[in-house]
CSV table of C-alpha atoms in Angstrom, one decimal:
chain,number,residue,atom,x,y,z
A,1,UNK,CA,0.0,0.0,0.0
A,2,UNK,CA,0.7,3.7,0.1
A,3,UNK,CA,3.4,5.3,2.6
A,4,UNK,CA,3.7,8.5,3.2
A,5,UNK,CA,6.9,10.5,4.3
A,6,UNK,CA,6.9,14.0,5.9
A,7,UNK,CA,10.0,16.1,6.7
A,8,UNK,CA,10.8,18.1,8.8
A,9,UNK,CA,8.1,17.0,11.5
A,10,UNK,CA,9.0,20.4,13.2
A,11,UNK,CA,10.2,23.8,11.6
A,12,UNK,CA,10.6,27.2,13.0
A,13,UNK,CA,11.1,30.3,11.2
A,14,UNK,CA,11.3,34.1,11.5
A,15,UNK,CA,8.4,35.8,10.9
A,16,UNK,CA,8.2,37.3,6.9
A,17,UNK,CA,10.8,33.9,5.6
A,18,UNK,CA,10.1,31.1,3.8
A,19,UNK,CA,9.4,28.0,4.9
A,20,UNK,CA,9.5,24.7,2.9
A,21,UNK,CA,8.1,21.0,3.9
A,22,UNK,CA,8.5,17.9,1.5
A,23,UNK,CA,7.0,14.4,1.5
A,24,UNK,CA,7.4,11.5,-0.5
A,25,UNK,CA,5.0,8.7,-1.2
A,26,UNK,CA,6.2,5.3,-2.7
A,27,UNK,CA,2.9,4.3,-4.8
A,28,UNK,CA,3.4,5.5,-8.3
A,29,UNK,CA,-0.6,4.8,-9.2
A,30,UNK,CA,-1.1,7.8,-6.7
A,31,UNK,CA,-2.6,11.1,-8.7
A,32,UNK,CA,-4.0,13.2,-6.0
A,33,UNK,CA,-1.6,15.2,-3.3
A,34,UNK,CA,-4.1,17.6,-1.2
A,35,UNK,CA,-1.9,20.1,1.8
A,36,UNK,CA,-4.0,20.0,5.4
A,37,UNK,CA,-3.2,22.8,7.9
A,38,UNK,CA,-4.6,21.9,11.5
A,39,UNK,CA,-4.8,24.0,13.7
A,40,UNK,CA,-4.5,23.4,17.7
A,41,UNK,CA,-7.7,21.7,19.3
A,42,UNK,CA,-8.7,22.0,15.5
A,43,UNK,CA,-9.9,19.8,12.5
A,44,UNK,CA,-7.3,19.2,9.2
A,45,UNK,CA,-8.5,21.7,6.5
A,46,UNK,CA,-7.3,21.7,3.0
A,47,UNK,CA,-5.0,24.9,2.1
A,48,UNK,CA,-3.9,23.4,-1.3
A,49,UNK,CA,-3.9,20.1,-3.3
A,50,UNK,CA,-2.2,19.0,-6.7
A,51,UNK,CA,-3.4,16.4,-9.2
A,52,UNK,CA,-0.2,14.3,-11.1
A,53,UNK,CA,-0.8,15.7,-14.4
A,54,UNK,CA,-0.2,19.6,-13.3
A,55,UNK,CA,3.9,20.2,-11.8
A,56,UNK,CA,3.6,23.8,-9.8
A,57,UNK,CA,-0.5,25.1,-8.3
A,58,UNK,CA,0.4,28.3,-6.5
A,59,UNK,CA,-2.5,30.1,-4.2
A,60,UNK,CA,-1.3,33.3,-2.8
A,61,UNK,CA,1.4,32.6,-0.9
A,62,UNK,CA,1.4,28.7,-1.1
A,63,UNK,CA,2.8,27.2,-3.5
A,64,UNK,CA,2.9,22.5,-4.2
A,65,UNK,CA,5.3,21.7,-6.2
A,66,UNK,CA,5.4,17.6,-7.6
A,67,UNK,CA,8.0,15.4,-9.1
A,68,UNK,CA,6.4,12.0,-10.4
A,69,UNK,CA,9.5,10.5,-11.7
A,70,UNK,CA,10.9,11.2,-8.1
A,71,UNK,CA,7.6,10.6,-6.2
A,72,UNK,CA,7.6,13.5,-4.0
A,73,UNK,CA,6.1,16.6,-3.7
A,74,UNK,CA,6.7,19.9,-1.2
A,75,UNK,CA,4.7,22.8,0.2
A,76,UNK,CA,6.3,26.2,0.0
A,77,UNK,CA,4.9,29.4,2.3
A,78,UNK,CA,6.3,32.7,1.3
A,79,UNK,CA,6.1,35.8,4.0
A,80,UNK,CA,5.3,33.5,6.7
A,81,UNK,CA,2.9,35.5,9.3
A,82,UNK,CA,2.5,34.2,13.1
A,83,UNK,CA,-1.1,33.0,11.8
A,84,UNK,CA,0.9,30.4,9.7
A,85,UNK,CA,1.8,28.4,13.0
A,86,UNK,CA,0.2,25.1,12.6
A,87,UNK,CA,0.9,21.4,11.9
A,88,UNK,CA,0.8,20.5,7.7
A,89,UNK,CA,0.0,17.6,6.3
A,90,UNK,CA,0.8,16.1,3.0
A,91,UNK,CA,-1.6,12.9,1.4
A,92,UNK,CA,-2.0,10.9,-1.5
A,93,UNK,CA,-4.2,9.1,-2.8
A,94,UNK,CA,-4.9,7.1,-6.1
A,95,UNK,CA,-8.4,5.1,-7.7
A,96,UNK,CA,-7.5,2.4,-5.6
A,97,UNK,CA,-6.1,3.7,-2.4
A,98,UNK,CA,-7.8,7.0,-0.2
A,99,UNK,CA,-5.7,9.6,1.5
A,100,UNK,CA,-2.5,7.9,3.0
A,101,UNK,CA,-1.7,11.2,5.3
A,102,UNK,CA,2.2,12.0,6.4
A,103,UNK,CA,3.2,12.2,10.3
A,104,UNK,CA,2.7,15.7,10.1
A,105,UNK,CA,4.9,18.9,10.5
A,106,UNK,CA,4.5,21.6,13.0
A,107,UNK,CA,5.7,24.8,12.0
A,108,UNK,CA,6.5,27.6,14.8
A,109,UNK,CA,6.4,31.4,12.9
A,110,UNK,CA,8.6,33.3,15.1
A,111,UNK,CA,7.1,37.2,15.3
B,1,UNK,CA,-24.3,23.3,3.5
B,2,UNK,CA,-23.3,22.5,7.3
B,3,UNK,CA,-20.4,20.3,6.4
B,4,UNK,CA,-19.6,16.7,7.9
B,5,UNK,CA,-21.2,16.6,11.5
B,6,UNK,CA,-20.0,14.4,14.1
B,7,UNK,CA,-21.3,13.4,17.5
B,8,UNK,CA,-20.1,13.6,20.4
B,9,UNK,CA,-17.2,16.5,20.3
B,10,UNK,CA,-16.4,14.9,23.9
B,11,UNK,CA,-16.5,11.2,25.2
B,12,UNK,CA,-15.3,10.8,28.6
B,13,UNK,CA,-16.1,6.6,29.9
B,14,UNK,CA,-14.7,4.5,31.7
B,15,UNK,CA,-12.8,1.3,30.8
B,16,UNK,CA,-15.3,-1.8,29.6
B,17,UNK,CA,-18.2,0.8,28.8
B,18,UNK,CA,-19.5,1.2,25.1
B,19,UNK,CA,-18.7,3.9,23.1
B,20,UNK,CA,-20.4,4.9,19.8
B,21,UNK,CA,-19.6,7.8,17.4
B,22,UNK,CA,-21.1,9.2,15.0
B,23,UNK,CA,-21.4,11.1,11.9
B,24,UNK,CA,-23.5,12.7,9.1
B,25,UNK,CA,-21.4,13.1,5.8
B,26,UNK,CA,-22.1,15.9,3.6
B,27,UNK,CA,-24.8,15.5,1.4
B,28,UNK,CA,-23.9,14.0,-2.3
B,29,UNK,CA,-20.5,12.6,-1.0
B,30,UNK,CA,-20.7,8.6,-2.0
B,31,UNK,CA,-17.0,8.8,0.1
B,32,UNK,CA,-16.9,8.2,4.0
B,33,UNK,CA,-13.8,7.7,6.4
B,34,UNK,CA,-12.9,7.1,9.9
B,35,UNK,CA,-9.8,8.5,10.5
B,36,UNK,CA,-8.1,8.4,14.5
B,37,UNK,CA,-5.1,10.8,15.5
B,38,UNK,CA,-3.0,10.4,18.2
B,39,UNK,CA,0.6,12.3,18.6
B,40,UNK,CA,2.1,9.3,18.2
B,41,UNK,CA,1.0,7.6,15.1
B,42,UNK,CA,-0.6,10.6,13.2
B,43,UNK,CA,-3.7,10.1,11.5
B,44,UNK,CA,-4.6,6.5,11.0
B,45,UNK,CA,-7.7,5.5,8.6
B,46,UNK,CA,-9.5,3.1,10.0
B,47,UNK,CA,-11.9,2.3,8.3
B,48,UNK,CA,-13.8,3.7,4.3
B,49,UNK,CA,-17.3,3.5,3.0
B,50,UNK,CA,-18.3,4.0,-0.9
B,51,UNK,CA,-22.0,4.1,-1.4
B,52,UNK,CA,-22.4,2.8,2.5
B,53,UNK,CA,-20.6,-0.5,1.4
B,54,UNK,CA,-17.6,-0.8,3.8
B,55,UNK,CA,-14.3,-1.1,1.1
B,56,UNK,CA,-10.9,-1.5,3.3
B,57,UNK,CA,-11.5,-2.2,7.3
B,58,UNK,CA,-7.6,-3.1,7.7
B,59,UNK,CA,-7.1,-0.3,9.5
B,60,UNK,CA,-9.4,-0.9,12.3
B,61,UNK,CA,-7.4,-2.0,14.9
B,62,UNK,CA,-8.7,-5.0,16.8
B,63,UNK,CA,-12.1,-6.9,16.6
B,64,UNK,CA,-13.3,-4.6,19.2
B,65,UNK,CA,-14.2,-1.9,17.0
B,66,UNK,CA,-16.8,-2.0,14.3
B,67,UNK,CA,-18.3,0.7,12.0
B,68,UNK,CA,-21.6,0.8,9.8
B,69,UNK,CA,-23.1,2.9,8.0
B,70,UNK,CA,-26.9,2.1,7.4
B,71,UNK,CA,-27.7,4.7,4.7
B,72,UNK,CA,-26.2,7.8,2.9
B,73,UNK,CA,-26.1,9.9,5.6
B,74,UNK,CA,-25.1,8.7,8.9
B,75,UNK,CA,-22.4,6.3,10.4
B,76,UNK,CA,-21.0,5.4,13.3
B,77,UNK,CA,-18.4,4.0,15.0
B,78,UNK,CA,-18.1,1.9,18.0
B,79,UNK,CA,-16.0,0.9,20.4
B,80,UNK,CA,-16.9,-2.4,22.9
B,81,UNK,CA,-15.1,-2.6,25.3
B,82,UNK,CA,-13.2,0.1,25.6
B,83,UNK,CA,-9.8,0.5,26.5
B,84,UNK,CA,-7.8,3.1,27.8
B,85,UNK,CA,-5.6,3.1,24.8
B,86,UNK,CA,-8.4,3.6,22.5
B,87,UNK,CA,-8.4,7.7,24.1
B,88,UNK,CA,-7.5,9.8,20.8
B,89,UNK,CA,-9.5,12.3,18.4
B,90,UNK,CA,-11.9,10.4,16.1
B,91,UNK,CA,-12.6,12.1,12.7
B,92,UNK,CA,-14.9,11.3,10.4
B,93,UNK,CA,-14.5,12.7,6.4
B,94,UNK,CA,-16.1,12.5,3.3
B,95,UNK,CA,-15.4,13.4,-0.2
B,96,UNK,CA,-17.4,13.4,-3.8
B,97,UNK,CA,-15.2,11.3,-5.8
B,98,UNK,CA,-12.0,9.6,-5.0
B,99,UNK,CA,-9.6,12.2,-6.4
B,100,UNK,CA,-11.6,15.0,-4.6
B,101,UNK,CA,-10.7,17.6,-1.6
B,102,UNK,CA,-11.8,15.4,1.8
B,103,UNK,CA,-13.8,17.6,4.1
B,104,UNK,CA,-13.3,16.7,8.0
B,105,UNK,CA,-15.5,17.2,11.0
B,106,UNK,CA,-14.6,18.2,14.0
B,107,UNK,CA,-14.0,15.4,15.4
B,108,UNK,CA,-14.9,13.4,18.6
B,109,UNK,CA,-12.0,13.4,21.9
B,110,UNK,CA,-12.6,10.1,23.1
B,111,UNK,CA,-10.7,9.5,26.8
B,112,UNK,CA,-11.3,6.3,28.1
B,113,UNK,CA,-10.2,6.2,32.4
């Protein structure tokens, strides 16, 4: 079946840089990469998702970027704001499988 | 539309007892997951529905859990015995198609003393 790899599971950053998380996934059949930001005491909600036959989506200030010959895929924020402070999670999913989710990361936006 | 609905938001019971969660998917969604989170192991799928017929149960961890879902719009989840082990945050989440953005509830915080 699917696995799913996060990294890093924690990040911190200064408030207004970049921060970057990446995952990996090991079932090539998988199409569909959907971004979850949860939020403490909160449910996952989707920020973002990619589908295998588009490289780059970009919303704003987040941006998923996927490789399919190297099976991974990352999430980048740009201008980071204290509101960003959350745990991300990467999925994937194909016909066959549903979401497989990573561990998690939690990112820490320093003011 | 009110989203995916879930019931209780807290479960508090003591060891041996019943528990039973539950949930109302959003309407048109032929897609319906149990999902448990613990700091530990993450988020786990349990258990998935397509068109209430249950489709891949290995995640469900022992035979002490069961989960049906008796039409389009509700299922549940239940727990007998229970153990203390079993205390984590129970999603529920649904989705249109299976390539489509999964919608959560808010989950159920299931402690078991």
């Amino acid at each position: 079946g699917e696995n799913v790899e996060q990294h890093p599971s924690t990040l911190s950053v200064q408030e207004g840089d970049s921060a970057v998380i990446k995952c990996t996934y090991s079932d090539s059949a998988s199409n569909y990469f959907p971004w979850y930001k949860q939020e403490l005491g909160k449910r996952p909600q989707l920020i973002i998702d990619i589908r295998s036959n588009v490289g780059e989506k970009k919303d704003q200030r987040i941006a998923v970027t996927l490789n399919k010959t190297a099976k991974h895929f990352s999430l980048h924020i740009t201008e980071t704001q204290p509101e960003d402070s959350a745990v991300y999670f990467c999925a994937a999913s194909s016909r066959n499988t549903p979401l497989v989710f990573g561990k998690g990361t939690r990112l820490s936006v320093i003011a | 539309d009110a989203g995916v609905i879930q019931s209780p938001r807290h479960e508090v019971t003591e060891m041996g007892q019943e528990v039973t969660l539950r949930c109302k998917p959003i309407s048109g969604h032929d897609y319906l997951f149990w999902y448990r989170q613990t700091m530990m192991r993450g988020l786990e799928l349990l258990i998935y529905f397509n068109n209430n017929v249950p489709i891949d149960d290995s995640g469900m961890p022992e035979d002490r859990f069961s989960a049906k879902m008796p039409n389009a719009s509700f299922s549940t989840l239940k727990i007998q015995p229970s153990e203390p082990r079993d205390s984590a945050v129970y999603f529920c989440a649904s989705r249109s198609s299976y390539n489509s953005p999964l919608h959560f509830g808010n989950g159920t915080r299931l402690t078991v003393t």
